[in-house]
Short mmCIF file of C-alpha atoms in Angstrom, two decimals:
data_model
loop_
_atom_site.label_atom_id
_atom_site.label_comp_id
_atom_site.label_asym_id
_atom_site.label_seq_id
_atom_site.Cartn_x
_atom_site.Cartn_y
_atom_site.Cartn_z
CA MET A 1 0.04 -0.06 0.22
CA SER A 2 1.50 3.30 -1.12
CA ASN A 3 0.02 5.61 1.51
CA GLN A 4 -0.73 4.15 4.82
CA PHE A 5 -3.59 6.74 5.39
CA GLN A 6 -5.48 4.83 2.92
CA LEU A 7 -5.98 2.21 5.75
CA PHE A 8 -8.65 4.55 7.13
CA LYS A 9 -10.83 3.38 4.15
CA ARG A 10 -10.70 -0.05 5.42
CA ARG A 11 -13.27 -1.01 8.13
CA ARG A 12 -10.89 -3.79 9.38
CA PHE A 13 -8.35 -1.03 10.20
CA SER A 14 -10.41 2.16 10.92
CA ALA A 15 -12.90 0.48 13.42
CA MET A 16 -10.04 -0.80 15.72
CA PHE A 17 -8.11 2.43 15.32
CA PHE A 18 -10.92 4.64 16.50
CA THR A 19 -11.88 2.07 19.16
CA GLN A 20 -8.35 2.30 20.56
CA PHE A 21 -7.96 5.99 20.10
CA LEU A 22 -11.26 6.72 22.07
CA GLY A 23 -10.29 4.23 24.77
CA ALA A 24 -6.95 6.00 25.14
CA PHE A 25 -8.58 9.33 25.01
CA ASN A 26 -11.02 8.57 27.64
CA ASP A 27 -8.47 7.01 29.96
CA ASN A 28 -6.29 10.31 30.04
CA ILE A 29 -9.39 12.43 30.36
CA PHE A 30 -10.43 10.76 33.34
CA LYS A 31 -6.95 10.12 34.91
CA GLN A 32 -5.81 13.84 34.24
CA ALA A 33 -9.18 15.15 35.45
CA LEU A 34 -8.82 13.11 38.61
CA ILE A 35 -5.38 14.28 39.19
CA LEU A 36 -6.25 17.82 38.96
CA VAL A 37 -9.34 17.31 41.29
CA LEU A 38 -6.94 15.58 43.75
CA THR A 39 -4.42 18.26 43.61
CA TYR A 40 -6.61 21.28 43.89
CA THR A 41 -9.66 20.19 45.72
CA ALA A 42 -9.49 16.62 47.39
CA ALA A 43 -6.06 16.94 49.15
CA SER A 44 -7.19 19.89 51.32
CA LYS A 45 -10.74 18.28 51.99
CA LEU A 46 -9.06 14.99 52.95
CA GLY A 47 -6.14 16.41 54.81
CA VAL A 48 -3.76 14.25 52.80
CA GLU A 49 -0.63 15.23 50.80
CA VAL A 50 -1.19 15.81 47.19
CA SER A 51 2.11 13.66 46.28
CA ILE A 52 0.42 10.58 48.18
CA LEU A 53 -2.94 10.91 46.49
CA ASN A 54 -1.38 11.35 43.09
CA ASN A 55 0.85 8.55 43.53
CA LEU A 56 -1.82 6.33 44.84
CA ALA A 57 -3.70 7.06 41.81
CA ALA A 58 -0.66 6.28 39.45
CA MET A 59 -0.28 2.88 41.35
CA LEU A 60 -4.07 2.05 41.15
CA PHE A 61 -4.02 2.51 37.26
CA ILE A 62 -0.78 0.48 36.67
CA LEU A 63 -1.64 -2.40 39.29
CA PRO A 64 -3.96 -4.24 36.94
CA TYR A 65 -1.30 -4.63 34.27
CA PHE A 66 0.70 -6.60 37.07
CA LEU A 67 -2.16 -8.75 38.08
CA PHE A 68 -4.25 -9.41 34.87
CA SER A 69 -2.12 -9.05 31.82
CA ALA A 70 -1.34 -12.77 31.42
CA LEU A 71 -4.94 -13.49 32.03
CA ALA A 72 -5.93 -10.98 29.54
CA GLY A 73 -3.67 -12.69 26.90
CA GLN A 74 -5.18 -16.07 27.36
CA ILE A 75 -8.78 -14.63 26.92
CA ALA A 76 -7.72 -12.75 23.78
CA ASP A 77 -6.18 -15.90 22.24
CA LYS A 78 -9.26 -18.06 23.28
CA TYR A 79 -12.12 -15.84 22.02
CA GLU A 80 -13.14 -14.02 18.90
CA LYS A 81 -11.79 -10.43 19.08
CA SER A 82 -14.65 -8.26 17.77
CA LYS A 83 -17.25 -9.66 20.34
CA LEU A 84 -14.77 -9.54 22.98
CA THR A 85 -13.89 -5.81 22.20
CA LYS A 86 -17.69 -4.92 22.22
CA PHE A 87 -17.97 -6.53 25.67
CA ILE A 88 -15.10 -4.77 27.13
CA LYS A 89 -16.46 -1.50 25.60
CA LEU A 90 -19.62 -1.94 27.37
CA LEU A 91 -17.70 -2.53 30.53
CA GLU A 92 -16.18 0.87 29.98
CA LEU A 93 -19.69 2.56 29.81
CA VAL A 94 -20.43 0.94 33.29
CA ILE A 95 -16.99 2.14 34.77
CA MET A 96 -17.43 5.48 33.42
CA ALA A 97 -20.86 5.72 35.00
CA VAL A 98 -19.46 4.84 38.19
CA ALA A 99 -16.85 7.52 37.84
CA ALA A 100 -19.66 10.11 36.93
CA VAL A 101 -21.26 9.35 40.35
CA GLY A 102 -17.81 9.64 41.99
CA PHE A 103 -17.15 13.03 40.29
CA VAL A 104 -20.71 14.52 40.91
CA PHE A 105 -20.95 13.43 44.39
CA GLU A 106 -17.25 13.99 45.23
CA TRP A 107 -16.96 10.39 46.57
CA TYR A 108 -13.13 10.06 46.34
CA ALA A 109 -13.11 6.38 47.30
CA LEU A 110 -15.49 5.60 44.43
CA LEU A 111 -13.04 7.52 42.12
CA PHE A 112 -10.15 5.32 43.11
CA VAL A 113 -12.28 2.33 42.40
CA ALA A 114 -13.22 3.65 38.93
CA LEU A 115 -9.49 4.35 38.18
CA PHE A 116 -8.48 0.93 39.21
CA LEU A 117 -11.33 -0.65 36.98
CA MET A 118 -10.31 1.55 34.10
CA GLY A 119 -6.61 0.26 34.39
CA THR A 120 -8.27 -3.33 34.38
CA HIS A 121 -10.26 -2.41 31.29
CA SER A 122 -7.06 -1.11 29.53
CA THR A 123 -5.24 -4.36 30.58
CA PHE A 124 -7.74 -6.55 28.90
CA PHE A 125 -8.05 -4.44 25.75
CA GLY A 126 -4.30 -4.19 25.21
CA PRO A 127 -3.68 -7.88 24.04
CA ILE A 128 -6.70 -7.79 21.67
CA LYS A 129 -5.75 -4.69 19.89
CA TYR A 130 -2.03 -5.60 19.27
CA ALA A 131 -2.87 -9.15 18.46
CA TYR A 132 -5.59 -8.02 15.97
CA LEU A 133 -3.27 -5.94 13.93
CA PRO A 134 -1.19 -8.72 12.38
CA GLN A 135 -4.34 -10.91 11.96
CA ALA A 136 -6.23 -8.23 10.14
CA MET A 137 -3.49 -6.54 8.09
CA LYS A 138 -1.87 -7.72 4.95
CA GLU A 139 1.97 -8.15 4.70
CA ASP A 140 2.58 -4.69 3.41
CA GLU A 141 0.17 -2.97 5.83
CA LEU A 142 1.56 -4.05 9.30
CA VAL A 143 4.35 -1.44 9.79
CA GLY A 144 2.00 1.39 8.46
CA ALA A 145 -0.70 0.23 10.78
CA ASN A 146 1.68 0.26 13.86
CA GLY A 147 2.85 3.61 13.00
CA LEU A 148 -0.78 4.90 12.87
CA PHE A 149 -1.74 3.19 16.01
CA GLN A 150 1.30 4.83 17.79
CA MET A 151 0.62 8.13 16.31
CA GLY A 152 -3.12 7.68 17.42
CA THR A 153 -2.02 6.77 20.95
CA SER A 154 0.27 9.62 21.50
CA LEU A 155 -2.30 12.26 20.12
CA ALA A 156 -5.16 10.41 22.28
CA ILE A 157 -2.92 10.95 25.50
CA LEU A 158 -2.10 14.58 24.64
CA VAL A 159 -5.52 15.84 23.58
CA GLY A 160 -7.15 13.83 26.67
CA MET A 161 -4.90 15.76 29.02
CA ILE A 162 -5.69 18.99 27.36
CA VAL A 163 -9.36 18.43 27.32
CA ALA A 164 -9.27 17.39 31.01
CA GLY A 165 -7.45 20.61 31.69
CA ILE A 166 -10.29 22.58 29.87
CA LEU A 167 -13.07 20.94 31.63
CA THR A 168 -11.66 21.62 35.10
CA GLN A 169 -11.65 25.20 34.50
CA LEU A 170 -15.36 25.31 33.64
CA SER A 171 -18.26 26.20 36.02
CA HIS A 172 -19.84 22.97 37.17
CA SER A 173 -16.61 21.19 36.16
CA LEU A 174 -17.39 17.88 37.74
CA TYR A 175 -20.60 17.49 35.76
CA TRP A 176 -18.85 18.38 32.58
CA ILE A 177 -16.16 15.73 33.16
CA SER A 178 -18.66 13.25 34.15
CA ALA A 179 -20.81 13.94 30.75
CA THR A 180 -17.61 13.82 28.56
CA VAL A 181 -16.26 10.41 29.96
CA LEU A 182 -19.70 8.90 29.40
CA VAL A 183 -20.16 10.39 25.82
CA VAL A 184 -16.64 9.17 24.75
CA ALA A 185 -17.33 5.82 26.20
CA VAL A 186 -20.59 5.52 24.12
CA LEU A 187 -18.53 6.70 21.05
CA GLY A 188 -16.00 3.91 21.75
CA TYR A 189 -18.70 1.21 22.02
CA LEU A 190 -20.35 2.45 18.68
CA ALA A 191 -16.75 2.18 16.97
CA ALA A 192 -16.27 -1.26 18.41
CA ARG A 193 -19.36 -2.49 16.83
CA TYR A 194 -17.88 -1.92 13.19
CA ILE A 195 -14.80 -4.22 14.07
CA PRO A 196 -15.01 -7.27 11.69
CA ASN A 197 -15.18 -10.83 13.10
CA MET A 198 -11.48 -12.06 13.65
CA PRO A 199 -11.38 -15.68 14.31
CA ALA A 200 -9.90 -17.02 17.75
CA MET A 201 -6.40 -18.17 17.64
CA GLN A 202 -6.71 -20.88 20.04
CA PRO A 203 -10.36 -21.55 20.80
CA ASP A 204 -9.62 -24.88 22.52
CA LEU A 205 -7.36 -23.07 25.19
CA LYS A 206 -8.02 -23.99 28.89
CA ILE A 207 -7.78 -20.69 30.73
CA ASN A 208 -5.91 -20.64 34.00
CA TRP A 209 -7.74 -18.15 36.32
CA ASN A 210 -4.89 -18.40 38.93
CA ILE A 211 -3.37 -14.91 38.05
CA ILE A 212 0.15 -15.67 39.85
CA THR A 213 0.72 -19.06 38.11
CA THR A 214 -0.59 -17.49 34.75
CA SER A 215 1.83 -14.70 34.89
CA LEU A 216 4.85 -16.79 35.91
CA ALA A 217 3.91 -19.17 33.11
CA THR A 218 3.54 -16.58 30.48
CA VAL A 219 7.06 -14.87 31.54
CA ARG A 220 8.51 -18.31 31.21
CA TYR A 221 7.11 -18.97 27.77
CA LEU A 222 8.47 -15.60 26.74
CA TYR A 223 11.89 -16.27 28.08
CA SER A 224 11.98 -19.41 25.94
CA LEU A 225 11.84 -17.21 22.89
CA PRO A 226 14.90 -14.99 23.30
CA PHE A 227 14.39 -12.52 20.29
CA LEU A 228 10.70 -11.87 21.65
CA PHE A 229 12.06 -11.52 25.12
CA PHE A 230 14.72 -8.79 24.09
CA ILE A 231 12.09 -7.16 21.92
CA ILE A 232 9.86 -6.71 24.85
CA LEU A 233 12.57 -5.43 26.96
CA GLY A 234 13.08 -2.80 24.30
CA ASN A 235 9.51 -1.87 24.23
CA SER A 236 9.49 -1.54 28.17
CA TRP A 237 12.58 0.58 27.99
CA PHE A 238 10.54 2.94 25.87
CA TRP A 239 7.93 3.32 28.49
CA PHE A 240 10.62 3.82 31.09
CA TYR A 241 12.35 6.40 29.15
CA GLY A 242 9.17 8.28 28.20
CA ALA A 243 7.80 8.19 31.70
CA THR A 244 11.13 9.47 33.15
CA PHE A 245 10.99 12.57 30.82
CA LEU A 246 7.21 13.36 30.59
CA THR A 247 6.76 13.01 34.38
CA GLN A 248 9.25 15.76 34.81
CA VAL A 249 7.79 18.08 32.22
CA PRO A 250 5.50 20.32 34.49
CA GLU A 251 8.29 20.73 36.99
CA PHE A 252 11.07 21.82 34.53
CA SER A 253 8.36 24.01 32.87
CA LYS A 254 7.85 25.85 36.12
CA VAL A 255 11.23 25.60 37.77
CA ILE A 256 13.69 25.99 34.88
CA LEU A 257 11.67 27.74 32.32
CA LEU A 258 9.57 29.60 34.78
CA GLY A 259 6.60 28.99 32.52
CA ASP A 260 2.99 28.77 33.14
CA GLU A 261 0.50 25.89 32.53
CA SER A 262 0.40 26.63 28.71
CA VAL A 263 4.07 25.84 28.44
CA VAL A 264 3.58 22.49 30.04
CA ILE A 265 0.93 21.76 27.28
CA PHE A 266 3.16 23.28 24.59
CA LEU A 267 5.94 21.01 25.53
CA LEU A 268 4.09 17.74 25.81
CA THR A 269 2.46 18.72 22.46
CA LEU A 270 6.06 18.98 20.93
CA PHE A 271 7.02 15.50 22.35
CA SER A 272 3.63 13.91 21.11
CA VAL A 273 3.70 15.39 17.71
CA GLY A 274 7.48 14.23 17.35
CA VAL A 275 6.45 10.72 18.26
CA SER A 276 3.59 10.84 15.83
CA ILE A 277 5.71 12.02 12.90
CA GLY A 278 8.40 9.35 13.68
CA SER A 279 5.89 6.80 13.88
CA VAL A 280 4.09 7.54 10.65
CA LEU A 281 7.41 7.83 8.80
CA CYS A 282 8.67 4.40 9.72
CA LYS A 283 6.52 2.85 6.93
CA THR A 284 8.25 5.04 4.27
CA LEU A 285 11.81 4.71 5.78
CA THR A 286 11.44 0.77 5.87
CA LYS A 287 9.74 0.39 2.62
CA ASN A 288 6.67 -1.57 4.19
CA LYS A 289 8.95 -4.17 5.61
CA VAL A 290 9.03 -5.31 9.19
CA SER A 291 12.79 -4.66 9.99
CA LEU A 292 14.92 -3.25 12.87
CA ARG A 293 17.03 -0.95 10.46
CA LEU A 294 15.53 2.06 12.00
CA LEU A 295 16.31 0.85 15.59
CA PRO A 296 19.79 2.29 15.84
CA PHE A 297 18.61 5.73 14.69
CA GLY A 298 15.98 5.72 17.35
CA ILE A 299 18.41 4.62 19.90
CA ALA A 300 21.04 7.28 18.87
CA GLY A 301 18.36 10.03 18.84
CA LEU A 302 17.01 9.31 22.18
CA SER A 303 20.54 9.61 23.80
CA ILE A 304 21.89 12.47 21.53
CA PHE A 305 18.88 14.82 22.26
CA ALA A 306 18.60 13.90 25.86
CA ILE A 307 22.20 14.76 26.41
CA ASP A 308 21.71 17.93 24.48
CA LEU A 309 18.56 18.87 26.46
CA TYR A 310 20.90 18.95 29.57
CA PHE A 311 23.21 21.31 27.66
CA SER A 312 20.39 23.47 26.48
CA LEU A 313 18.57 23.76 29.80
CA SER A 314 22.03 24.30 31.61
CA GLY A 315 22.75 27.24 29.41
CA LEU A 316 19.33 28.90 29.86
CA ASP A 317 19.44 32.39 31.58
CA ILE A 318 15.79 33.39 32.61
CA ASN A 319 15.15 36.17 34.86
CA VAL A 320 11.60 37.43 35.76
CA ASN A 321 10.37 39.94 38.45
CA ASN A 322 7.84 39.29 41.10
CA ASP A 323 7.58 35.51 40.63
CA THR A 324 5.80 36.12 37.26
CA LEU A 325 5.31 33.02 35.33
CA LEU A 326 6.19 33.14 31.41
CA GLY A 327 3.82 32.17 28.64
CA ILE A 328 4.72 30.55 25.42
CA GLY A 329 5.22 33.93 23.64
CA ASP A 330 7.46 35.21 26.31
CA LEU A 331 9.62 31.98 25.97
CA PHE A 332 10.06 32.32 22.23
CA ASN A 333 11.92 35.43 22.82
CA ILE A 334 14.43 34.10 25.30
CA SER A 335 17.90 33.21 23.81
CA GLY A 336 18.22 29.40 23.82
CA SER A 337 14.62 28.22 24.28
CA TRP A 338 14.16 27.18 20.71
CA ARG A 339 17.00 24.64 21.28
CA VAL A 340 14.97 23.24 24.19
CA PHE A 341 11.90 23.03 22.19
CA ALA A 342 13.86 21.26 19.31
CA ASP A 343 15.24 18.67 21.77
CA LEU A 344 11.83 17.69 22.94
CA PHE A 345 10.40 17.40 19.59
CA LEU A 346 13.39 15.40 18.32
CA LEU A 347 13.22 13.19 21.40
CA GLY A 348 9.50 12.28 20.51
CA PHE A 349 10.59 11.96 16.76
CA SER A 350 13.50 9.34 17.83
CA GLY A 351 11.14 7.48 20.16
CA GLY A 352 8.55 6.97 17.06
CA LEU A 353 11.58 5.41 15.09
CA TYR A 354 12.44 3.38 18.00
CA ILE A 355 9.29 2.06 19.16
CA VAL A 356 7.22 1.21 15.84
CA PRO A 357 9.78 -1.40 14.39
CA LEU A 358 9.91 -3.18 18.00
CA TYR A 359 5.89 -3.42 18.11
CA ALA A 360 5.70 -4.60 14.48
CA SER A 361 8.48 -7.28 15.13
CA MET A 362 6.78 -8.40 18.22
CA GLN A 363 3.59 -9.17 16.27
CA ALA A 364 5.25 -10.49 13.38
CA TYR A 365 7.44 -12.92 15.27
CA ALA A 366 5.05 -13.98 17.91
CA PRO A 367 3.59 -17.48 17.30
CA LYS A 368 0.08 -16.94 16.31
CA SER A 369 -1.31 -19.29 18.71
CA HIS A 370 0.36 -17.35 21.54
CA ARG A 371 0.37 -13.69 20.18
CA ALA A 372 -2.14 -12.08 22.77
CA ARG A 373 -0.26 -13.80 25.47
CA ILE A 374 3.04 -12.36 24.18
CA VAL A 375 1.24 -8.92 24.30
CA GLY A 376 0.16 -9.76 27.89
CA ALA A 377 3.70 -10.37 28.78
CA ASN A 378 4.72 -7.21 27.09
CA ASN A 379 2.21 -5.32 29.30
CA ILE A 380 3.50 -6.98 32.50
CA PHE A 381 7.14 -5.74 31.54
CA ASN A 382 5.85 -2.33 30.62
CA ALA A 383 4.23 -1.80 34.03
CA ILE A 384 7.30 -3.12 36.00
CA PHE A 385 9.64 -0.67 33.84
CA MET A 386 7.19 2.33 34.51
CA VAL A 387 7.17 1.70 38.19
CA THR A 388 11.00 1.58 38.10
CA SER A 389 11.14 4.78 36.23
CA ALA A 390 9.41 6.56 39.07
CA ILE A 391 11.81 4.89 41.67
CA PHE A 392 14.68 5.79 39.36
CA ALA A 393 13.66 9.52 39.28
CA ILE A 394 13.14 9.61 43.22
CA VAL A 395 16.57 8.00 43.89
CA ILE A 396 18.41 10.39 41.25
CA LEU A 397 16.48 13.71 42.24
CA ASN A 398 15.63 13.18 45.95
CA VAL A 399 18.37 10.79 47.23
CA LEU A 400 21.28 11.89 45.23
CA GLY A 401 20.36 15.43 44.96
CA PHE A 402 20.70 15.68 41.15
CA THR A 403 18.88 18.45 39.15
CA LEU A 404 16.49 17.81 36.42
CA PRO A 405 18.71 18.48 33.63
CA GLN A 406 21.33 15.88 35.30
CA LEU A 407 18.59 13.45 35.39
CA PHE A 408 18.01 13.87 31.46
CA LEU A 409 21.87 13.54 31.21
CA VAL A 410 21.93 10.28 33.11
CA THR A 411 18.97 8.92 31.33
CA GLY A 412 20.40 9.71 27.88
CA LEU A 413 23.70 8.03 28.94
CA LEU A 414 21.95 4.96 30.30
CA ASN A 415 20.30 4.67 26.96
CA ILE A 416 23.38 4.39 25.04
CA VAL A 417 24.42 1.48 27.34
CA PHE A 418 21.01 -0.27 27.07
CA GLY A 419 20.57 0.44 23.35
CA VAL A 420 23.95 -1.10 22.34
CA PHE A 421 23.02 -4.09 24.66
CA LEU A 422 19.63 -4.45 23.07
CA TYR A 423 20.78 -4.20 19.41
CA ILE A 424 23.56 -6.85 20.04
CA LYS A 425 21.17 -9.36 21.60
CA LEU A 426 18.58 -8.63 18.72
CA ASN A 427 20.95 -9.21 16.11
CA LYS A 428 22.12 -12.35 17.89
CA HIS A 429 18.66 -14.12 18.20
CA ILE A 430 16.95 -12.85 15.10
CA LYS A 431 18.48 -15.65 13.08
CA HIS A 432 16.92 -18.28 15.25
CA ALA A 433 13.49 -16.42 15.60
CA VAL A 434 10.68 -18.53 14.33
CA ILE A 435 8.86 -16.57 11.57
CA GLN A 436 5.22 -17.07 11.27
CA THR A 437 5.09 -17.43 7.50
CA ASN A 438 1.60 -18.76 7.57
CA ASP A 439 0.47 -15.42 8.72
CA GLY A 440 1.80 -13.93 5.40
CA ILE A 441 4.08 -11.87 7.59
CA ALA A 442 7.83 -12.36 7.58
CA PRO A 443 10.55 -9.80 8.08
#
């Protein structure tokens, strides 16, 4: 296919794309709105530190990935994917109704329950959507489809956060938030109704409902496939890396750039648009082939621009009077600010070049009978790496006393070490990887 955007004319792609886009969009409206409510309202009412509430919220959303990813992979392998998706989207409607009650009546315990349930919803949907793509796409469509999915996810996260920020500024904001998450959930369900039937890969699979033994068995199976194991380590490193940077954006916007809330949104937009453009270009740059040839460029870019961000932030000289925070227009006129903006955009761009080849390879090389379970294992490792990212940042900033620019420098240097290790391991094991030629997909 000469133009990957032509995929939007195919119901087998567009229905799942918009289903997952609306799901990610709703996740982030709800999460960001809840964080803002906790920060500006709930903390003072409950007499609890903001950081405790926000960290609790982050933990509750990630926890289901630890608990249920392996089980979710089994279910996605056993059952037909379109019916499974519609059922999960109906559950999202119920969860958002619970969240709406929590917002309207300011029942924070109920909102935390809804947050855990939304994390559970995302955990069960993840293996379906990523196992669906190689089943629904033709050989020359897989890389382009993954690029568009990555672009859609990045934009859904960004726009969801922006919409949440806008809604919390409105009068009767809790009613607006409640109505919005319900409407988006309805749209997600309607999109899911157009997903074509996709046969179950292993309908005779006997599901093990013990989440501990299931998780261990899934990880053991993954470890028996070294190429896929290192692919997933690479995927999870991207989430570690992205979380390390994006979590710090609000703080370095305010503390280093002395910028207001609009600067935070602008910087997140730069990163997200960079990821989107890098992701979409992967199809053209790899000539439609599932290939790791872009991986070294992604690794190099993630390190080069992180290290340069350290130097560009360290070289800034911003002075304001009376603790006034700067807007975007003010920052544009400050010497050196454009270099910071370019670094963040190019970090995102490099991330797109890095992650799309890894996701496409994971789907192409995974045995089709276990594909969703491989994605489940991927989600377990992603969650572990994201939690590790938070611990890593706390140790670097609070225990060792490093500055934010120094955190970026250390992360960029670590990426060189990890990237070289990853590329060597992938090149070593790719020769022995089992290619699922009966899927019509072979790198």
